[in-house]
């Protein structure tokens, strides 16, 4: 089973689709009907024939899912039954008719009232259309579909749909449906056929460029600020501590020692909830690698042009990088003296999959109640659980064993005291909770504008394709997160509070809190979404997005802070 899934995903990534995208003259071209749903609720979709539409005379193949990722995304493909052959025009002709009984009439009126739109595919090129329109107190549907298909050699490079012939919805009326096909030669290259769906005016807006420039300047400012303040402050600290080393014991006792050196015996103490902490750090390493890999593959491979390829690539890379999770989580757990390594390994392997699958399956029950196409088939659930059991778990085990044996020995520059040092009282703004809340503001500010474009591409009708921008913003986010977390940790240690591990992780991860709060603003003021299904879908998956972003930021912040803490304590002479 494991080998089959790996081969399946590899095959899909390499080929993208089962079709060759080449046609001979008079060869059949399949028009696939996908979904239908309210325009303002993009994710609330239903099977096309859930409305009382009718199919053509061609023999139906029935619905099927080409890939696992399409099944998870709710892609329902059904044969339209329309007779379309390569380079052969079809004059306007009727292909079916429906009689509007009471149930059909109410269904179509409801669809027109809620601005239902539908999606189809020709040679993997998406086509969209509107079911009908309202004119006063009357409801109309479009009954004629005019397809203008462009070709270049033996490939299809363009598809346009024009809806014509309004028919008034009247109970017990008989409504015929017609279509026509016009083939036109185009100079569009096959590699560029997807460009018409992209919106350069939206993504290359001046605000977008300004946000990148603003974030870049923030990075330069923060790096300079951290370097200047910390190096000058640390230089003074080193000078003071060196002077203290020259004093005898009596003078030291009479002196007024304070600062981060005083907690050297506790700063590397194992953290509370060690198994959870190491599992989060391991998952953060893996998610960071997955994010960078997917962005880079999308930049060079343009995965957004192939239906389901982006999700398939993500699933494959996540499963393949499971040893990264096990290695870093297992080594950290071993260095801090953890004994129950199997428990920690299971937590690392299943922490994120359980959260994602649990949320997805909960939303799935609501989708099933609505009979929406977003409902995940039972077979796809079994496939996901099989990947977790037969791929992710063994690879995480391998990584954990390697991490424990290769990097599991403690190598701290300071010995750990047997008895924890009391944490002195400090001002309210130096408390870990305040530092955690404040730590995510600047990192969120560096990605604030980009969040709007990402949200719009996922929750509206824009295709996100500027992954070069995304890579740059992601790197900027990482640098800003590290700089801010180092400053926060320095202030915490200088207040003689050695609880820096969880504080550094959570202060960097609090960026996710501001992203999730921003999602409320976006939902209320930038969309017209409505209904239980869409609301649950939106806030459920936004919670997952924010959580994974928080784990990534928290891990990056902890890595940078850990290096900083080791560096400063390794360069100070401690008796």
Coordinates of C-alpha atoms in Angstrom, one line a residue:
X1 CA 0.0 0.0 0.0
X2 CA 2.8 2.4 0.9
X3 CA 4.7 1.8 -2.3
X4 CA 1.5 2.2 -4.4
X5 CA 0.7 5.6 -2.9
X6 CA 4.2 6.9 -3.3
X7 CA 4.3 5.7 -7.0
X8 CA 0.8 7.2 -7.5
X9 CA 1.8 10.6 -6.1
X10 CA 5.1 10.6 -8.0
X11 CA 3.3 9.7 -11.2
X12 CA 0.8 12.5 -10.8
X13 CA 3.4 15.1 -10.0
X14 CA 5.4 14.0 -13.1
X15 CA 2.5 13.8 -15.5
X16 CA -0.1 16.2 -14.0
X17 CA -3.0 14.5 -15.8
X18 CA -3.8 11.3 -17.6
X19 CA -4.4 13.0 -20.9
X20 CA -1.7 14.0 -23.3
X21 CA -3.4 17.2 -24.3
X22 CA -3.0 16.3 -28.0
X23 CA -5.8 15.5 -30.4
X24 CA -6.3 14.2 -33.9
X25 CA -8.8 15.7 -36.3
X26 CA -12.4 14.6 -35.4
X27 CA -11.2 13.1 -32.1
X28 CA -13.7 13.4 -29.3
X29 CA -13.1 16.3 -26.8
X30 CA -14.7 15.7 -23.5
X31 CA -16.6 18.5 -21.7
X32 CA -16.6 17.7 -18.0
X33 CA -19.3 19.2 -15.7
X34 CA -17.8 20.0 -12.3
X35 CA -19.7 21.9 -9.7
X36 CA -22.4 24.5 -9.1
X37 CA -22.9 26.8 -6.1
X38 CA -23.5 30.3 -4.8
X39 CA -21.1 32.9 -6.1
X40 CA -20.4 34.5 -2.8
X41 CA -19.6 31.1 -1.1
X42 CA -16.9 29.8 -3.3
X43 CA -16.3 26.7 -1.2
X44 CA -20.0 25.8 -0.9
X45 CA -20.3 23.7 -4.1
X46 CA -22.5 20.9 -5.2
X47 CA -22.5 18.4 -8.1
X48 CA -23.5 20.1 -11.3
X49 CA -26.5 17.7 -11.8
X50 CA -27.7 18.3 -8.3
X51 CA -29.7 21.1 -10.0
X52 CA -32.4 19.8 -12.5
X53 CA -30.1 20.1 -15.5
X54 CA -30.0 17.5 -18.2
X55 CA -27.2 15.8 -20.0
X56 CA -26.5 15.3 -23.7
X57 CA -26.9 12.1 -25.7
X58 CA -23.4 10.8 -25.2
X59 CA -23.1 7.8 -23.0
X60 CA -22.1 8.9 -19.5
X61 CA -19.0 7.7 -17.7
X62 CA -20.2 8.8 -14.3
X63 CA -18.3 10.7 -11.7
X64 CA -14.8 9.8 -10.8
X65 CA -11.8 11.4 -9.2
X66 CA -8.6 11.5 -11.1
X67 CA -6.4 12.0 -8.0
X68 CA -6.5 11.8 -4.3
X69 CA -6.0 15.6 -4.1
X70 CA -9.1 16.2 -6.3
X71 CA -11.1 14.0 -4.0
X72 CA -10.0 16.0 -1.0
X73 CA -10.8 19.2 -2.8
X74 CA -14.3 18.0 -3.8
X75 CA -13.8 17.9 -7.5
X76 CA -16.8 16.1 -9.0
X77 CA -16.4 15.4 -12.7
X78 CA -19.3 14.2 -14.7
X79 CA -19.6 13.8 -18.4
X80 CA -21.8 16.5 -20.0
X81 CA -23.0 14.2 -22.8
X82 CA -22.3 17.0 -25.4
X83 CA -20.9 15.8 -28.7
X84 CA -17.7 17.8 -29.3
X85 CA -15.0 16.7 -31.8
X86 CA -11.6 18.3 -32.5
X87 CA -11.8 21.1 -35.1
X88 CA -15.4 20.3 -36.1
X89 CA -17.9 23.2 -35.7
X90 CA -21.3 22.3 -34.3
X91 CA -24.2 24.5 -35.3
X92 CA -26.7 25.5 -32.7
X93 CA -28.8 22.5 -31.8
X94 CA -30.9 21.1 -28.9
X95 CA -29.3 18.4 -26.8
X96 CA -31.9 18.0 -24.1
X97 CA -35.0 19.5 -22.4
X98 CA -36.5 19.5 -18.9
X99 CA -40.0 19.8 -17.6
X100 CA -40.3 22.1 -14.6
X101 CA -42.3 20.3 -12.0
X102 CA -42.7 22.0 -8.6
X103 CA -39.5 20.6 -7.1
X104 CA -37.4 21.5 -10.2
X105 CA -38.9 25.0 -10.4
X106 CA -38.1 25.8 -6.7
X107 CA -34.6 24.5 -7.1
X108 CA -33.8 26.7 -10.1
X109 CA -35.5 29.7 -8.6
X110 CA -33.4 29.2 -5.4
X111 CA -30.2 28.9 -7.6
X112 CA -31.0 32.1 -9.5
X113 CA -31.8 34.0 -6.3
X114 CA -28.5 33.0 -4.7
X115 CA -26.5 33.8 -7.9
X116 CA -25.4 30.2 -8.5
X117 CA -22.5 29.7 -10.9
X118 CA -21.1 26.5 -12.4
X119 CA -17.7 25.3 -13.5
X120 CA -16.8 23.0 -16.4
X121 CA -13.6 21.7 -17.9
X122 CA -12.4 21.2 -21.4
X123 CA -8.9 19.7 -21.7
X124 CA -8.2 20.8 -18.1
X125 CA -9.1 24.4 -18.9
X126 CA -11.8 25.7 -16.5
X127 CA -14.9 27.4 -17.8
X128 CA -17.4 29.3 -15.7
X129 CA -21.0 30.4 -16.3
X130 CA -24.0 31.8 -14.4
X131 CA -27.1 29.8 -14.0
X132 CA -29.5 32.7 -14.5
X133 CA -30.5 36.2 -13.6
X134 CA -33.3 38.2 -11.9
X135 CA -35.3 40.8 -13.8
X136 CA -37.8 42.5 -11.5
X137 CA -40.0 39.7 -10.0
X138 CA -39.1 37.3 -12.8
X139 CA -36.4 34.6 -12.8
X140 CA -34.6 33.5 -15.9
X141 CA -32.0 30.9 -16.8
X142 CA -29.6 30.8 -19.7
X143 CA -30.4 27.8 -21.9
X144 CA -27.8 28.2 -24.7
X145 CA -24.1 27.5 -24.3
X146 CA -21.8 28.8 -27.0
X147 CA -18.3 27.4 -26.9
X148 CA -15.5 29.2 -28.8
X149 CA -12.5 26.9 -28.7
X150 CA -9.1 28.0 -29.9
X151 CA -6.5 25.5 -31.1
X152 CA -2.8 25.7 -32.1
X153 CA -1.8 22.7 -34.1
X154 CA -3.1 19.6 -32.3
X155 CA -3.6 21.2 -29.0
X156 CA -6.4 23.2 -27.4
X157 CA -5.1 26.6 -26.1
X158 CA -8.3 28.5 -25.3
X159 CA -11.9 27.9 -24.4
X160 CA -14.6 30.6 -24.0
X161 CA -18.2 30.2 -23.0
X162 CA -21.1 32.6 -23.8
X163 CA -24.4 32.0 -22.2
X164 CA -27.4 33.1 -24.3
X165 CA -31.2 32.7 -24.7
X166 CA -32.9 33.7 -21.5
X167 CA -35.9 31.4 -20.6
X168 CA -38.4 32.5 -17.9
X169 CA -38.9 30.1 -15.1
X170 CA -42.6 29.1 -15.1
X171 CA -44.0 26.1 -13.3
X172 CA -44.8 23.1 -15.5
X173 CA -43.0 24.7 -18.5
X174 CA -40.8 22.7 -20.8
X175 CA -37.3 24.2 -21.3
X176 CA -35.0 23.1 -24.1
X177 CA -31.2 23.4 -23.8
X178 CA -29.0 24.0 -26.8
X179 CA -25.3 24.4 -27.6
X180 CA -23.0 25.2 -30.4
X181 CA -19.2 24.9 -30.9
X182 CA -17.0 27.1 -33.0
X183 CA -13.3 26.2 -33.5
X184 CA -10.8 29.0 -34.2
X185 CA -7.1 28.9 -34.9
X186 CA -5.0 30.8 -32.4
X187 CA -1.4 31.8 -32.1
X188 CA -1.3 31.2 -28.3
X189 CA 1.4 28.8 -27.3
X190 CA 0.3 25.7 -25.3
X191 CA 2.6 26.7 -22.4
X192 CA 0.9 30.1 -22.2
X193 CA -2.7 29.0 -22.4
X194 CA -3.3 29.4 -18.7
X195 CA -2.2 33.1 -18.7
X196 CA -5.7 34.3 -19.5
X197 CA -6.9 33.2 -16.1
X198 CA -4.2 35.2 -14.3
X199 CA -4.7 38.8 -13.2
X200 CA -1.5 40.7 -13.4
X201 CA -3.3 44.0 -12.6
X202 CA -4.3 42.6 -9.2
X203 CA -1.1 41.0 -8.0
X204 CA 1.3 43.6 -9.5
X205 CA -0.6 46.5 -8.0
X206 CA 1.6 49.3 -6.5
X207 CA 0.3 48.4 -3.0
X208 CA 1.8 44.9 -3.5
X209 CA 5.2 46.3 -4.5
X210 CA 5.1 48.8 -1.7
X211 CA 4.4 46.1 0.8
X212 CA 7.4 44.1 -0.4
X213 CA 9.6 47.2 -0.2
X214 CA 8.2 48.1 3.2
X215 CA 8.9 44.6 4.6
X216 CA 12.4 44.6 3.1
X217 CA 13.2 47.9 4.8
X218 CA 11.8 46.5 8.1
X219 CA 14.2 43.6 7.8
X220 CA 17.2 46.0 7.3
X221 CA 16.0 48.2 10.2
X222 CA 15.5 45.2 12.6
X223 CA 18.7 43.5 11.7
X224 CA 20.6 46.7 12.2
X225 CA 18.7 47.5 15.4
X226 CA 19.3 44.0 16.9
X227 CA 23.0 44.1 15.9
X228 CA 23.6 47.6 17.3
X229 CA 21.6 47.3 20.6
X230 CA 22.5 43.8 21.5
X231 CA 26.2 44.0 20.6
X232 CA 26.6 47.3 22.5
X233 CA 24.6 46.0 25.4
X234 CA 26.4 42.7 25.4
X235 CA 29.7 44.4 25.2
X236 CA 28.9 46.3 28.4
X237 CA 27.6 43.1 30.0
X238 CA 30.9 41.3 29.1
X239 CA 32.9 44.2 30.5
X240 CA 31.0 44.2 33.7
X241 CA 31.2 40.4 34.1
X242 CA 34.9 40.4 33.3
X243 CA 35.4 43.1 36.0
X244 CA 33.4 40.9 38.4
X245 CA 35.7 38.0 37.7
X246 CA 38.7 40.0 38.9
X247 CA 37.1 40.6 42.3
X248 CA 37.6 38.3 45.3
X249 CA 34.7 36.3 46.7
X250 CA 34.0 38.8 49.5
X251 CA 33.7 41.7 47.0
X252 CA 31.5 39.6 44.8
X253 CA 29.1 38.9 47.7
X254 CA 29.0 42.6 48.6
X255 CA 28.5 43.6 44.9
X256 CA 25.2 44.0 43.1
X257 CA 25.2 41.3 40.5
X258 CA 22.3 41.2 38.1
X259 CA 21.4 40.2 34.6
X260 CA 21.4 37.2 32.3
X261 CA 24.6 35.7 33.7
X262 CA 22.9 35.0 37.0
X263 CA 20.7 32.3 35.4
X264 CA 23.5 30.4 33.7
X265 CA 22.7 27.4 35.9
X266 CA 19.1 27.2 34.8
X267 CA 18.9 28.6 31.3
X268 CA 19.4 25.1 29.8
X269 CA 17.0 23.4 32.1
X270 CA 14.5 21.0 30.4
X271 CA 11.2 22.6 29.6
X272 CA 7.9 21.6 31.0
X273 CA 5.8 19.4 28.7
X274 CA 8.9 18.3 27.0
X275 CA 7.2 15.7 24.7
X276 CA 4.8 18.3 23.3
X277 CA 7.5 21.0 22.9
X278 CA 9.9 18.7 21.0
X279 CA 7.0 17.4 18.9
X280 CA 6.1 21.0 17.9
X281 CA 9.8 21.8 17.1
X282 CA 10.0 18.7 15.0
X283 CA 6.8 19.6 13.2
X284 CA 8.0 23.1 12.7
X285 CA 11.2 22.0 11.0
X286 CA 9.2 19.7 8.7
X287 CA 6.6 22.4 7.8
X288 CA 9.3 24.9 7.1
X289 CA 11.0 22.5 4.7
X290 CA 7.6 21.6 3.1
X291 CA 6.7 25.3 2.6
X292 CA 10.0 26.2 1.0
X293 CA 10.0 23.1 -1.3
X294 CA 6.4 23.7 -2.4
X295 CA 7.0 27.3 -3.2
X296 CA 10.1 26.6 -5.1
X297 CA 8.5 23.7 -7.1
X298 CA 5.6 26.0 -7.9
X299 CA 7.8 28.8 -9.1
X300 CA 9.6 26.5 -11.6
X301 CA 6.8 24.0 -12.3
X302 CA 3.8 26.3 -12.3
X303 CA 1.8 23.7 -10.4
X304 CA -1.2 26.1 -10.1
X305 CA -2.0 25.4 -13.8
X306 CA -2.8 21.7 -13.2
X307 CA -5.9 20.7 -11.4
X308 CA -5.0 19.2 -8.0
X309 CA -1.2 19.3 -8.6
X310 CA -0.4 21.7 -5.8
X311 CA -2.2 19.7 -3.1
X312 CA -0.7 16.4 -4.5
X313 CA 2.8 17.9 -4.3
X314 CA 2.2 19.1 -0.8
X315 CA 1.0 15.7 0.4
X316 CA 3.9 13.9 -1.2
X317 CA 6.6 16.3 0.2
X318 CA 5.0 16.3 3.6
X319 CA 5.1 12.5 3.7
X320 CA 8.6 12.3 2.3
X321 CA 10.0 14.9 4.8
X322 CA 8.7 13.0 7.9
X323 CA 12.3 12.0 8.9
X324 CA 13.0 15.7 9.3
X325 CA 10.3 15.9 11.9
X326 CA 11.6 12.8 13.7
X327 CA 15.2 13.9 13.6
X328 CA 14.9 17.3 15.1
X329 CA 12.1 16.4 17.5
X330 CA 13.8 13.2 18.7
X331 CA 17.2 14.8 19.1
X332 CA 15.8 17.7 21.1
X333 CA 13.8 15.3 23.3
X334 CA 16.9 13.2 24.0
X335 CA 19.2 16.2 24.7
X336 CA 16.8 17.4 27.4
X337 CA 16.7 14.0 29.1
X338 CA 13.5 12.7 27.8
X339 CA 13.0 8.9 28.4
X340 CA 9.6 8.1 26.8
X341 CA 10.9 8.4 23.2
X342 CA 8.3 6.2 21.6
X343 CA 5.5 8.4 23.1
X344 CA 7.3 11.5 21.8
X345 CA 7.8 9.9 18.3
X346 CA 4.1 9.1 18.0
X347 CA 3.2 12.6 19.1
X348 CA 5.5 14.1 16.5
X349 CA 4.2 11.8 13.8
X350 CA 0.5 12.4 14.4
X351 CA 0.2 15.8 16.1
X352 CA -0.3 17.8 12.9
X353 CA -2.2 15.1 10.9
X354 CA -4.6 14.5 13.7
X355 CA -5.3 18.3 13.9
X356 CA -5.7 18.6 10.2
X357 CA -7.8 15.5 9.7
X358 CA -9.9 16.1 12.7
X359 CA -10.8 19.6 11.5
X360 CA -11.4 18.4 7.9
X361 CA -13.5 15.4 9.0
X362 CA -15.6 17.7 11.3
X363 CA -16.3 20.1 8.4
X364 CA -16.9 17.0 6.3
X365 CA -19.9 16.0 8.4
X366 CA -21.4 19.5 7.7
X367 CA -20.7 19.1 4.0
X368 CA -22.4 15.7 4.0
X369 CA -25.4 17.3 5.7
X370 CA -25.6 19.9 3.0
X371 CA -24.9 17.2 0.3
X372 CA -22.0 19.4 -0.9
X373 CA -19.3 18.2 -3.3
X374 CA -16.8 19.2 -0.6
X375 CA -17.7 16.1 1.3
X376 CA -14.7 13.8 1.4
X377 CA -15.4 10.3 0.1
X378 CA -14.9 7.5 2.6
X379 CA -12.3 5.9 0.4
X380 CA -10.2 9.1 0.5
X381 CA -10.4 9.2 4.3
X382 CA -9.0 5.6 4.3
X383 CA -6.3 6.7 1.8
X384 CA -5.2 9.6 4.1
X385 CA -5.1 7.4 7.2
X386 CA -3.1 4.8 5.2
X387 CA -0.5 7.5 4.2
X388 CA -0.2 8.5 7.9
X389 CA 0.1 4.9 9.1
X390 CA 2.3 3.3 6.4
X391 CA 4.4 6.3 5.2
X392 CA 4.6 9.1 7.8
X393 CA 4.9 6.9 10.9
X394 CA 7.8 4.7 9.7
X395 CA 9.7 7.6 8.3
X396 CA 9.2 9.6 11.5
X397 CA 10.5 6.6 13.4
X398 CA 13.6 6.5 11.2
X399 CA 14.2 10.2 11.8
X400 CA 13.7 9.8 15.5
X401 CA 16.2 7.0 15.8
X402 CA 18.8 8.9 13.8
X403 CA 18.2 12.1 15.8
X404 CA 18.6 10.3 19.2
X405 CA 21.8 8.6 18.1
X406 CA 23.5 11.4 16.1
X407 CA 22.4 14.5 18.0
X408 CA 20.9 13.4 21.2
X409 CA 23.8 14.1 23.6
X410 CA 23.6 17.2 25.8
X411 CA 26.2 19.8 24.7
X412 CA 25.3 22.8 26.7
X413 CA 28.0 25.4 27.5
X414 CA 26.8 25.6 31.1
X415 CA 26.1 23.0 33.7
X416 CA 22.6 22.8 35.1
X417 CA 22.1 23.4 38.8
X418 CA 20.4 20.7 40.8
X419 CA 17.9 23.2 42.4
X420 CA 16.1 25.7 40.2
X421 CA 16.9 29.3 41.0
X422 CA 13.9 31.4 42.2
X423 CA 12.6 33.8 39.6
X424 CA 12.7 37.4 41.0
X425 CA 9.8 39.8 40.7
X426 CA 9.9 42.1 37.6
X427 CA 7.8 44.7 36.0
X428 CA 4.6 43.7 34.4
X429 CA 5.8 44.3 30.8
X430 CA 8.6 41.8 31.3
X431 CA 6.3 38.9 32.1
X432 CA 6.4 36.1 29.6
X433 CA 2.7 36.5 28.7
X434 CA 3.2 40.1 27.7
X435 CA 6.3 39.3 25.7
X436 CA 4.4 36.5 23.9
X437 CA 1.5 38.8 23.0
X438 CA 3.8 41.6 21.8
X439 CA 6.2 39.3 20.0
X440 CA 4.0 38.6 17.0
X441 CA 3.1 42.2 16.1
X442 CA 6.1 43.0 13.9
X443 CA 6.2 39.7 12.1
X444 CA 2.5 40.1 11.3
X445 CA 3.2 43.6 10.1
X446 CA 5.8 42.3 7.6
X447 CA 3.2 40.0 5.9
X448 CA 0.0 41.9 6.4
X449 CA -0.4 43.0 2.8
X450 CA 0.5 39.7 1.4
X451 CA -2.1 38.0 3.6
X452 CA -4.8 40.0 1.7
X453 CA -3.6 38.6 -1.7
X454 CA -3.3 35.1 -0.3
X455 CA -6.8 35.2 1.3
X456 CA -8.3 36.7 -1.9
X457 CA -6.8 34.0 -4.1
X458 CA -8.2 31.2 -1.9
X459 CA -11.5 32.6 -0.8
X460 CA -12.4 34.6 -3.9
X461 CA -11.8 34.1 -7.6
X462 CA -8.2 35.0 -8.1
X463 CA -5.5 32.5 -9.0
X464 CA -2.4 33.0 -6.9
X465 CA 0.6 32.7 -9.1
X466 CA 3.2 35.2 -7.8
X467 CA 5.1 32.6 -5.8
X468 CA 8.3 34.5 -6.2
X469 CA 6.7 37.2 -4.1
X470 CA 5.6 34.6 -1.6
X471 CA 9.1 33.2 -1.3
X472 CA 10.5 36.7 -0.6
X473 CA 7.8 37.5 1.9
X474 CA 8.3 34.1 3.6
X475 CA 12.1 34.7 4.0
X476 CA 11.4 38.3 5.3
X477 CA 9.0 36.8 7.8
X478 CA 11.6 34.4 9.0
X479 CA 14.3 37.1 9.5
X480 CA 11.9 39.5 11.2
X481 CA 10.7 36.6 13.5
X482 CA 14.3 35.7 14.5
X483 CA 15.3 39.3 15.2
X484 CA 12.2 40.0 17.3
X485 CA 12.4 36.8 19.3
X486 CA 16.1 37.3 20.1
X487 CA 15.3 40.8 21.5
X488 CA 12.4 39.4 23.5
X489 CA 14.5 36.6 24.9
X490 CA 17.4 38.9 25.8
X491 CA 15.0 41.1 27.9
X492 CA 13.5 38.0 29.5
X493 CA 17.0 36.6 30.5
X494 CA 18.2 40.0 31.6
X495 CA 15.2 40.0 34.0
X496 CA 16.7 36.8 35.4
X497 CA 13.8 34.7 34.1
X498 CA 15.2 31.5 32.5
X499 CA 11.9 30.3 31.0
X500 CA 13.0 31.3 27.5
X501 CA 12.3 28.1 25.5
X502 CA 8.5 28.2 25.6
X503 CA 8.5 32.0 25.6
X504 CA 10.6 32.2 22.4
X505 CA 8.5 29.7 20.7
X506 CA 5.2 31.3 21.7
X507 CA 6.3 34.9 21.1
X508 CA 7.2 34.0 17.6
X509 CA 4.2 31.8 17.1
X510 CA 1.8 34.6 18.3
X511 CA 2.0 35.9 14.7
X512 CA -0.6 33.3 14.0
X513 CA -3.0 34.9 16.6
X514 CA -2.9 38.2 14.6
X515 CA -3.3 36.3 11.3
X516 CA -6.4 34.6 12.7
X517 CA -7.8 37.9 14.0
X518 CA -7.2 39.4 10.6
X519 CA -9.2 36.6 9.1
X520 CA -12.3 37.8 11.1
X521 CA -11.8 41.3 9.6
X522 CA -11.5 39.8 6.1
X523 CA -14.6 37.7 6.5
X524 CA -16.7 40.5 7.8
X525 CA -15.6 43.4 5.5
X526 CA -14.0 41.8 2.4
X527 CA -16.4 39.0 1.6
X528 CA -20.1 38.4 1.3
X529 CA -19.9 34.8 2.6
X530 CA -23.0 33.5 4.5
X531 CA -24.4 30.3 5.9
X532 CA -23.3 27.6 8.4
X533 CA -21.3 25.6 5.9
X534 CA -19.2 28.4 4.4
X535 CA -18.7 30.0 7.9
X536 CA -17.5 26.7 9.4
X537 CA -15.4 25.9 6.4
X538 CA -13.8 29.4 6.4
X539 CA -12.9 29.6 10.1
X540 CA -12.0 25.9 10.4
X541 CA -9.4 26.0 7.7
X542 CA -8.2 29.5 8.7
X543 CA -7.6 28.1 12.2
X544 CA -5.5 25.3 10.6
X545 CA -3.6 27.8 8.4
X546 CA -2.9 30.1 11.4
X547 CA -1.8 27.1 13.5
X548 CA 0.7 25.8 10.9
X549 CA 2.0 29.3 10.4
X550 CA 2.4 29.7 14.1
X551 CA 4.3 26.4 14.4
X552 CA 6.6 27.5 11.6
X553 CA 7.3 30.9 13.1
X554 CA 7.7 29.5 16.6
X555 CA 10.2 26.9 15.4
X556 CA 12.2 29.5 13.5
X557 CA 12.1 31.9 16.4
X558 CA 13.3 29.1 18.8
X559 CA 16.1 28.1 16.4
X560 CA 17.5 31.6 16.2
X561 CA 17.1 32.2 19.9
X562 CA 18.7 28.9 20.8
X563 CA 21.7 29.8 18.7
X564 CA 21.9 33.3 20.4
X565 CA 21.6 31.9 23.9
X566 CA 24.3 29.3 23.3
X567 CA 26.5 31.9 21.9
X568 CA 26.3 34.4 24.7
X569 CA 26.7 31.8 27.5
X570 CA 29.6 30.1 25.7
X571 CA 31.6 33.3 25.5
X572 CA 31.3 34.2 29.2
X573 CA 33.6 32.6 31.8
X574 CA 31.4 30.9 34.4
X575 CA 32.8 29.4 37.5

